[in-house]
Amino acid sequence: MTSTGIRLHAPAPGWAVAADVVVVGSGVAGLTAALRCEAAGLRTVVVTKARLDDGSTRWAQGGVAAALGEGDTPEQHLDDTLVAGAGLCDEEAVRILVTEGPDAVRRLIATGAHFDESAGGGLALTREGGHHRRRIAHAGGDATGAEISRALVEAVRARGIRTVENALVLDLLTDADGRTAGVTLHVMGEGQHDGVGAVHAPAVVLATGGMGQVFSATTNPSVSTGDGVALALRAGAEVSDLEFVQFHPTVLFLGPDAEGQQPLVSEAVRGEGAHLVDADGVRFMLGQHELAELAPRDIVAKGITRRMQERNADHMYLDARHFGRAMWERRFPTILAACRAHGIDPVTEPVPVAPAAHYASGGVRTDAHGRTTVPGLYACGEVACTGVHGANRLASNSLLEGLVYAERIAADIAAGHTAGALPARVPAPVPHPANPEHPLLPPEARLTIQRIMTEGAGVLRSADSLTRAADRLHRLHAEAREALHENGKTSEPGVDTWEATNLLCVARVLVAAAARRAETRGCHWREDHPDRDDTAWRRHVVVRLNPDRSLAVHTTDTPEFPPTVHGAQPTHRPQEQ
């Protein structure tokens, strides 16, 4: 795959460090990859956008899904995952996840993560949507992500792994042969380094998390602006299945004008017996699915949205008053505190909820070892598309995917280093272009993009809504290009403008993929194509960025991904957009 030659408008790097591998991101995927690479003797640098413990992992409430309970098997976990993925999971990728998952969780426990235990002394396991067995291990009641983050951060610091915090990754560096040669980044604030610099390394692991901030309301933290996907696209990598954005069904409703990160009400609350009801107290999920409130997330989100439309309401309710105060305080202390902070007491009243953007099932396309279509560039966690999630992620599979595929990436990098597949010395990157000519959007464009995406590409989509969204996004893109070409001006380089530019990049790809997929499947809901069409659409939508910044969109021939062969061309003629 050839690089696009596109880079963000930024100053040339003023400092550089060298490593064998640079990991971008500090969630469960990034820190696991870093720990395994360091254990293999590789010089490892971790770059993270905020502090080490500030990624999406710390916000995860429900837990980690793995076949750890009595009577449960990887095969049963596989079956539940395939059903949730609505025909688009890569079965081999899922089999890797469920068979390697239990031991990966045990290694996480050995690293120092403490999970809740049952009265008998074993792991306390719960259920979530789409699971037919109790297989969700949790910590601190509803603070699983915070505990996992704590354990991994402590392990990284104890091993002395070099970290660069408060650093926004900008672009991939490549050598004269097109192989990965590191990344450029901008360090915000004081520290050993400041401003734009570079980490030179023959292997780069993207673990940058999601892109939830492309929508107005999301469970994602403010740092989730799709930086990894945008970087990969500019580097020439393929992105797949980006239309499958999971909207979590039960996010605390803070009003119709609420924007930014919204508090999540974990699926585990429903797993313990909470009911979804309308304003009259009617349980509307009964009869819609055999698992009712514990149906896969796409089905529950659609059920809530339909009921909202029927009742002309902007939210529904989650009723768990029957839990009682003691259970709320013991099992869900974080959610209880969040609700009370917003004037709602779940012990005595139903909790207002509505769907909000939560998780990107698609991302940078990888193989079973986390390799992308760019030599030396790997991806894992939410930024990646391994094929595990298909059209809809099964609850609590995300933390497990981060664990399993981060370990596989580290093993592949270590094996390549030993076998000489990676350069013996840090490769020299191609010089930074004097005029990258990639215009930056003004900071205020962020809100504009979010509103465009929420209106046109949210839970409900249609050809008309997606066309309007594409047109408005194109105008933003064209106006920035015209300003640069006509008078040589662009917005001042900085975190706000880089993030807005990255959001526009991923928004354009998401809308293009959603417009191409003319069916309803998983968490992609087309009002004008309400049925699932396996004959025409049991395929993946793959997108690349062309050097002229247009999008090349194509579909695969089969439900299986083609190999990530470097230099491979798509089997269908791409449609330029």
XYZ file of C-alpha atoms in Angstrom:
577
model
C 0.000 0.000 0.000
C 1.407 3.372 -1.020
C 1.338 6.312 1.373
C -0.924 9.184 0.394
C 1.803 11.720 1.122
C -0.724 13.672 3.204
C 0.280 14.972 6.604
C -1.282 17.372 9.047
C -0.018 20.925 8.776
C 2.457 21.134 11.673
C 5.937 22.426 12.480
C 8.843 20.129 11.687
C 9.881 17.920 14.628
C 12.216 19.759 16.974
C 13.344 16.704 18.945
C 13.451 12.930 18.514
C 13.894 9.729 20.500
C 14.595 6.226 19.170
C 12.947 2.911 20.070
C 12.216 -0.569 18.745
C 8.477 -0.025 19.056
C 6.263 2.934 19.856
C 2.792 2.273 21.291
C 0.275 5.078 20.808
C -2.413 4.915 23.487
C -2.593 3.856 27.128
C -5.788 1.857 27.487
C -5.943 -1.880 28.033
C -4.686 -2.594 24.497
C -1.822 -0.122 24.467
C -0.436 -0.871 27.913
C -0.748 -4.635 27.422
C 1.169 -4.369 24.136
C 3.821 -2.208 25.800
C 4.285 -4.594 28.729
C 4.619 -7.621 26.448
C 7.040 -5.833 24.092
C 9.195 -4.687 27.004
C 9.178 -8.211 28.448
C 10.501 -9.451 25.088
C 13.485 -7.107 25.414
C 12.281 -4.461 22.974
C 12.967 -0.786 23.643
C 9.419 0.443 24.060
C 7.979 3.963 24.217
C 4.352 4.674 25.134
C 2.808 7.875 23.787
C -0.570 8.921 25.191
C -2.809 11.897 24.580
C -3.523 12.738 28.223
C -2.290 10.977 31.344
C -1.614 7.254 31.297
C -4.933 6.483 32.994
C -7.123 8.910 31.027
C -8.261 6.753 28.099
C -11.559 5.008 27.466
C -10.580 1.909 29.460
C -11.001 3.640 32.801
C -14.643 4.431 31.940
C -15.579 0.803 31.236
C -18.146 -0.288 33.798
C -19.477 -3.727 32.895
C -16.421 -5.965 32.742
C -14.465 -8.493 30.693
C -16.249 -11.349 28.925
C -14.485 -14.729 28.942
C -15.466 -18.371 29.392
C -14.294 -18.588 33.000
C -17.420 -19.923 34.702
C -18.427 -23.492 35.443
C -20.153 -25.054 32.435
C -19.188 -22.232 30.098
C -16.986 -22.894 27.064
C -15.197 -20.849 24.410
C -17.551 -22.390 21.853
C -20.592 -20.946 23.638
C -18.866 -17.562 23.839
C -18.095 -17.819 20.134
C -21.739 -18.575 19.298
C -23.003 -15.531 21.232
C -20.403 -13.300 19.563
C -21.295 -14.497 16.060
C -25.003 -13.914 16.668
C -24.391 -10.377 17.918
C -22.114 -9.648 14.932
C -25.022 -10.206 12.521
C -23.180 -12.266 9.929
C -20.065 -10.115 9.550
C -17.732 -11.472 12.219
C -14.549 -13.149 11.038
C -15.068 -16.541 12.675
C -11.357 -17.278 12.960
C -10.755 -13.911 14.649
C -13.559 -14.658 17.111
C -12.200 -18.155 17.763
C -8.813 -16.622 18.617
C -10.554 -14.211 20.993
C -12.597 -16.778 22.900
C -9.927 -19.487 23.106
C -7.024 -17.223 24.099
C -9.246 -14.947 26.190
C -9.475 -16.901 29.471
C -5.692 -17.162 29.846
C -5.300 -13.509 28.853
C -7.628 -12.562 31.725
C -5.639 -14.762 34.106
C -2.443 -12.995 33.017
C -4.152 -9.666 33.649
C -4.985 -10.862 37.172
C -1.358 -11.938 37.606
C -0.316 -8.433 36.546
C -2.217 -7.088 39.545
C -5.860 -6.508 38.545
C -8.297 -7.440 41.316
C -11.714 -8.690 40.210
C -14.783 -9.111 42.415
C -15.156 -12.552 43.974
C -18.207 -14.593 44.849
C -18.971 -15.867 48.330
C -17.279 -19.141 47.400
C -14.024 -17.411 46.522
C -14.133 -17.663 42.723
C -14.712 -14.837 40.272
C -18.118 -13.191 40.571
C -19.586 -13.375 37.057
C -22.594 -11.512 35.680
C -24.559 -11.390 32.406
C -24.968 -8.655 29.844
C -26.894 -8.294 26.614
C -26.442 -11.096 24.082
C -24.766 -13.495 26.535
C -26.564 -16.730 27.371
C -24.298 -17.369 30.363
C -22.798 -15.426 33.237
C -19.297 -14.770 31.923
C -18.616 -11.101 32.716
C -15.835 -10.638 35.291
C -16.064 -7.241 36.998
C -14.188 -5.158 39.545
C -15.322 -2.672 42.161
C -18.920 -3.488 41.295
C -19.088 -1.235 38.245
C -15.536 0.125 38.084
C -13.850 -2.609 36.036
C -12.055 -0.305 33.643
C -10.661 1.850 36.427
C -9.206 -1.220 38.143
C -7.693 -2.614 34.946
C -6.201 0.778 34.137
C -4.752 1.078 37.660
C -3.099 -2.334 37.478
C -1.597 -1.812 34.014
C -0.365 1.721 34.740
C 1.328 0.523 37.918
C 2.952 -2.344 36.005
C 4.214 -0.005 33.259
C 5.712 2.360 35.822
C 7.222 -0.503 37.824
C 8.942 -1.828 34.681
C 10.324 1.626 33.904
C 8.841 1.786 30.413
C 9.443 5.163 28.839
C 6.225 7.172 28.524
C 5.363 10.465 26.860
C 2.133 11.825 28.331
C -0.041 14.722 27.112
C 1.099 14.016 23.559
C -1.180 14.093 20.523
C 0.097 11.816 17.766
C 0.145 13.569 14.395
C 1.349 11.383 11.538
C 3.169 8.193 10.657
C 6.774 8.465 9.534
C 7.950 6.134 6.769
C 11.326 5.312 5.285
C 12.356 5.405 1.632
C 10.840 1.926 1.075
C 7.457 2.905 2.512
C 7.932 1.018 5.780
C 6.985 2.446 9.133
C 9.712 4.581 10.701
C 7.901 6.046 13.727
C 5.468 8.878 14.437
C 5.405 12.624 14.860
C 3.663 14.000 17.924
C 2.955 17.211 19.769
C 3.591 17.347 23.512
C 1.257 19.691 25.362
C 2.540 21.498 28.433
C 5.759 21.156 30.357
C 7.921 18.074 30.496
C 11.131 16.560 29.220
C 9.961 17.361 25.695
C 7.669 20.081 24.436
C 6.143 20.965 21.106
C 6.333 18.833 17.952
C 8.807 15.956 18.014
C 9.213 12.400 16.781
C 9.688 8.870 18.018
C 11.684 6.884 15.468
C 10.881 3.162 15.463
C 10.425 0.355 12.894
C 7.139 -0.739 14.518
C 4.190 1.428 15.556
C 1.196 0.090 17.477
C -1.955 2.194 17.236
C -4.093 1.773 20.349
C -5.678 5.203 20.287
C -9.232 4.160 21.172
C -12.415 5.354 19.554
C -13.957 8.291 17.754
C -17.142 8.885 19.748
C -16.549 12.633 19.762
C -17.627 12.692 16.109
C -21.195 12.751 17.533
C -22.789 15.343 19.815
C -23.595 12.902 22.638
C -21.271 10.012 23.461
C -19.986 7.936 26.337
C -16.421 8.517 25.083
C -14.026 10.934 26.796
C -13.135 14.194 25.077
C -9.839 12.744 23.788
C -11.663 10.190 21.561
C -11.420 12.139 18.321
C -10.464 9.370 15.880
C -6.800 10.377 15.740
C -5.551 6.836 15.083
C -7.969 6.136 12.236
C -7.182 9.507 10.625
C -3.414 8.906 10.947
C -3.765 5.454 9.379
C -5.811 6.817 6.477
C -3.210 9.500 5.743
C -0.537 6.782 5.885
C -2.374 4.794 3.184
C -3.953 2.119 5.395
C -7.358 0.602 4.753
C -10.272 1.222 7.105
C -13.223 -1.153 7.255
C -16.758 -1.336 8.706
C -16.731 2.221 10.026
C -20.481 2.456 9.458
C -21.033 0.126 12.425
C -21.043 2.559 15.335
C -22.642 1.059 18.410
C -25.003 3.358 20.248
C -25.225 2.250 23.858
C -28.925 1.851 24.698
C -28.811 3.177 28.249
C -26.935 6.445 28.633
C -28.087 8.849 31.329
C -30.361 11.372 29.612
C -29.315 14.890 30.612
C -31.659 16.829 28.340
C -32.196 17.254 24.589
C -29.362 19.794 24.243
C -26.707 17.868 26.200
C -23.425 17.501 24.300
C -20.060 15.862 24.927
C -19.372 12.914 27.190
C -22.506 11.529 28.884
C -22.627 9.141 31.894
C -23.068 5.490 30.983
C -25.562 3.257 32.774
C -23.917 -0.136 32.372
C -25.616 -3.041 30.669
C -24.798 -4.974 33.825
C -27.658 -3.086 35.540
C -30.027 -4.860 33.148
C -28.006 -8.026 33.625
C -28.915 -7.926 37.310
C -32.621 -7.484 36.549
C -33.428 -3.836 35.777
C -36.319 -3.210 33.350
C -36.710 -0.777 30.483
C -40.031 1.061 30.717
C -41.811 4.005 29.123
C -43.349 6.923 30.997
C -46.353 4.749 31.883
C -44.166 2.011 33.335
C -44.754 -0.431 30.444
C -41.912 -2.887 29.696
C -41.699 -2.415 25.929
C -38.845 -4.900 25.228
C -40.983 -7.882 26.162
C -41.923 -9.752 23.004
C -39.310 -7.994 20.860
C -36.569 -10.559 21.597
C -36.228 -13.746 23.613
C -33.787 -11.994 25.946
C -35.973 -8.851 26.290
C -33.783 -6.152 27.944
C -30.753 -8.426 27.538
C -30.975 -8.633 23.753
C -27.856 -7.519 21.830
C -27.252 -3.782 22.048
C -28.378 -2.913 18.544
C -31.767 -4.513 19.173
C -32.230 -2.741 22.504
C -31.136 0.626 21.066
C -33.606 0.210 18.206
C -36.341 -0.850 20.621
C -35.805 2.279 22.722
C -35.689 4.502 19.641
C -38.901 3.016 18.223
C -40.703 3.507 21.534
C -39.459 7.091 21.698
C -40.888 7.689 18.221
C -44.210 6.067 19.120
C -44.560 8.132 22.281
C -43.048 11.332 20.824
C -40.531 11.252 23.671
C -36.815 12.020 23.836
C -35.980 9.331 26.400
C -37.181 6.171 28.129
C -36.528 4.884 31.654
C -34.515 2.151 33.357
C -36.311 0.917 36.469
C -34.205 -0.781 39.132
C -35.962 0.431 42.247
C -36.493 -3.196 43.263
C -32.709 -3.562 43.771
C -32.933 -1.619 47.028
C -30.362 0.756 48.464
C -27.926 -1.929 49.655
C -27.551 -3.548 46.234
C -27.156 -0.212 44.454
C -24.420 0.850 46.868
C -22.589 -2.496 46.717
C -22.916 -3.462 43.045
C -23.201 -0.137 41.205
C -21.631 2.586 43.356
C -20.181 4.535 40.404
C -23.477 4.675 38.516
C -25.371 5.534 41.697
C -23.035 8.461 42.363
C -23.278 9.702 38.751
C -27.073 9.620 38.822
C -27.267 11.407 42.160
C -24.819 14.047 40.924
C -27.430 14.880 38.288
C -30.345 14.912 40.734
C -31.643 11.389 40.098
C -31.869 8.698 42.791
C -32.165 5.215 41.207
C -33.142 3.770 44.591
C -36.433 5.670 44.547
C -37.097 6.609 40.896
C -36.573 5.249 37.369
C -33.468 6.523 35.577
C -34.039 8.503 32.335
C -31.992 6.954 29.508
C -31.459 7.330 25.751
C -28.999 5.828 23.236
C -25.694 7.645 22.638
C -22.612 6.886 20.533
C -20.494 4.365 22.404
C -18.191 2.099 20.396
C -16.777 1.824 16.870
C -16.956 -1.803 15.742
C -14.959 -0.915 12.633
C -11.578 0.730 12.309
C -8.136 0.212 10.787
C -8.214 -3.162 9.066
C -5.839 -5.767 10.532
C -5.062 -9.461 10.283
C -4.930 -11.985 13.130
C -1.595 -10.536 14.293
C -2.747 -6.920 14.307
C -0.867 -6.059 11.090
C -2.396 -3.348 8.919
C -1.909 -2.851 5.190
C 1.063 -0.549 5.916
C 4.313 -2.444 6.675
C 5.309 -2.049 10.320
C 2.018 -0.423 11.384
C -0.144 -2.396 13.825
C -3.499 -1.614 15.424
C -5.430 -3.055 18.360
C -8.352 -2.152 20.574
C -11.162 0.102 19.420
C -9.088 1.786 16.708
C -8.712 -1.588 14.929
C -11.040 -3.745 12.883
C -9.900 -7.312 13.571
C -13.155 -8.853 12.372
C -14.144 -9.869 15.914
C -17.126 -7.529 16.296
C -18.729 -7.746 12.878
C -21.760 -5.474 12.595
C -22.305 -5.146 16.339
C -19.962 -5.743 19.285
C -21.093 -8.225 21.915
C -21.140 -6.629 25.364
C -17.814 -6.713 27.263
C -15.860 -8.216 24.359
C -13.933 -4.966 23.870
C -11.603 -5.225 26.876
C -10.955 -8.877 26.003
C -10.151 -8.010 22.386
C -7.691 -5.384 23.604
C -5.950 -7.946 25.801
C -5.799 -10.801 23.295
C -4.780 -8.886 20.191
C -2.269 -6.683 22.014
C -0.498 -9.848 23.142
C -0.540 -11.212 19.581
C 0.914 -7.957 18.237
C 3.733 -7.994 20.795
C 4.522 -11.612 19.912
C 4.634 -10.767 16.192
C 6.890 -7.755 16.687
C 9.215 -9.745 18.943
C 9.353 -12.631 16.462
C 10.070 -10.232 13.602
C 12.798 -8.554 15.610
C 14.436 -11.899 16.405
C 14.120 -13.215 12.856
C 15.426 -10.018 11.301
C 12.122 -9.170 9.614
C 12.316 -5.752 11.249
C 15.239 -3.438 10.439
C 18.216 -4.020 12.722
C 18.560 -0.294 13.202
C 15.939 2.397 13.486
C 15.108 3.379 9.880
C 15.688 6.923 8.698
C 12.340 8.579 7.963
C 11.610 10.488 4.800
C 12.202 14.182 5.562
C 9.274 16.235 6.843
C 7.673 18.055 3.881
C 8.131 21.788 3.876
C 4.576 22.377 2.619
C 2.276 19.468 3.512
C -0.686 21.420 2.077
C -3.235 19.721 4.313
C -5.542 22.472 5.568
C -6.599 22.568 9.193
C -10.137 23.321 10.287
C -10.858 26.027 12.870
C -11.640 24.749 16.393
C -15.326 25.707 16.121
C -15.737 23.189 13.278
C -15.785 20.433 15.900
C -19.291 21.309 17.080
C -20.471 21.696 13.489
C -19.193 18.214 12.575
C -20.796 16.674 15.664
C -24.200 18.159 14.869
C -23.981 17.147 11.211
C -23.182 13.564 12.222
C -25.847 13.330 14.930
C -28.526 14.596 12.540
C -27.485 12.619 9.483
C -25.619 9.509 10.621
C -26.877 8.774 14.125
C -29.039 5.844 15.248
C -31.461 6.317 12.322
C -30.054 6.806 8.822
C -31.397 7.120 5.302
C -30.091 7.971 1.851
C -31.408 11.502 2.247
C -29.912 12.077 5.699
C -26.561 10.658 4.653
C -26.500 12.713 1.444
C -27.153 15.879 3.424
C -24.424 14.962 5.903
C -21.944 14.179 3.108
C -22.686 17.469 1.360
C -22.210 19.520 4.531
C -18.978 17.717 5.403
C -17.719 18.220 1.858
C -18.374 21.956 2.135
C -16.287 22.135 5.314
C -13.508 20.223 3.561
C -13.720 22.327 0.369
C -13.789 25.667 2.201
C -10.606 24.794 4.081
C -8.861 23.685 0.876
C -9.933 26.793 -1.009
C -8.642 29.063 1.740
C -5.267 27.312 1.611
C -4.965 27.292 -2.181
C -6.246 30.811 -2.787
C -4.376 32.735 -0.102
C -2.042 30.162 1.448
C -3.775 30.381 4.807
C -4.976 27.661 7.111
C -5.982 27.566 10.764
C -3.109 27.827 13.215
C -1.635 24.402 14.014
C -2.646 23.270 17.489
C -4.483 20.548 19.369
C -7.957 21.988 18.687
C -7.385 22.365 14.946
C -5.699 18.957 14.573
C -8.556 17.267 16.417
C -11.201 19.025 14.337
C -9.368 18.012 11.153
C -9.155 14.389 12.307
C -12.861 14.376 13.166
C -13.729 15.612 9.676
C -11.596 12.860 8.155
C -13.287 10.026 10.062
C -16.739 11.603 9.643
C -16.361 11.621 5.854
C -15.352 7.952 5.842
C -18.156 6.905 8.187
C -20.802 8.665 6.088
C -19.406 7.231 2.834
C -19.483 3.697 4.246
C -22.981 4.140 5.692
C -24.261 5.478 2.364
C -22.745 2.537 0.499
C -24.352 -0.108 2.778
C -27.972 -0.103 1.556
C -29.404 -2.414 4.213
C -30.047 -2.609 7.936
C -27.567 -4.831 9.790
C -26.337 -4.807 13.372
C -25.911 -1.256 14.600
C -26.290 0.219 11.083
C -29.977 1.119 10.728
C -31.217 2.401 7.362
C -34.839 3.553 7.481
C -35.056 3.341 3.673
C -33.610 -0.209 3.650
C -35.114 -1.775 6.800
C -34.167 -5.393 6.033
C -30.927 -7.317 6.267
C -29.737 -8.437 2.825
C -27.209 -11.273 3.079
C -27.116 -11.849 -0.681
C -25.871 -8.366 -1.545
C -24.423 -7.086 1.715
C -22.803 -9.904 3.669
C -19.654 -8.054 2.712
C -17.308 -5.498 4.225
C -17.062 -1.870 3.129
C -13.409 -0.847 2.861
C -12.225 2.756 2.453
C -8.863 4.284 1.548
C -7.778 7.903 1.284
C -6.430 8.938 -2.111
C -3.492 11.364 -2.462
C -5.958 14.047 -3.662
C -7.937 13.488 -0.407
C -10.898 11.870 -2.167
C -12.160 8.556 -0.768
C -11.820 5.203 -2.535
C -14.705 2.991 -1.372
C -15.144 -0.668 -2.266
C -16.787 -3.808 -0.933
C -15.114 -7.173 -0.431
C -16.089 -10.181 -2.540
C -16.962 -12.337 0.473
C -17.618 -11.961 4.226
C -13.939 -12.794 4.795
C -11.348 -10.046 4.775
C -8.669 -10.279 2.101
C -5.129 -10.662 3.493
C -3.328 -7.527 4.601
C -0.811 -8.029 1.794
C 1.295 -4.940 1.319
C 0.645 -3.443 -2.060
C -2.511 -5.490 -2.668
C -5.188 -3.737 -4.698
C -8.931 -3.973 -4.103
C -10.818 -6.563 -6.133
C -13.544 -4.059 -7.080
C -12.981 -0.795 -8.850
C -13.115 1.846 -6.106
C -15.717 4.568 -6.234
C -14.182 7.984 -5.798
C -16.027 10.252 -3.364
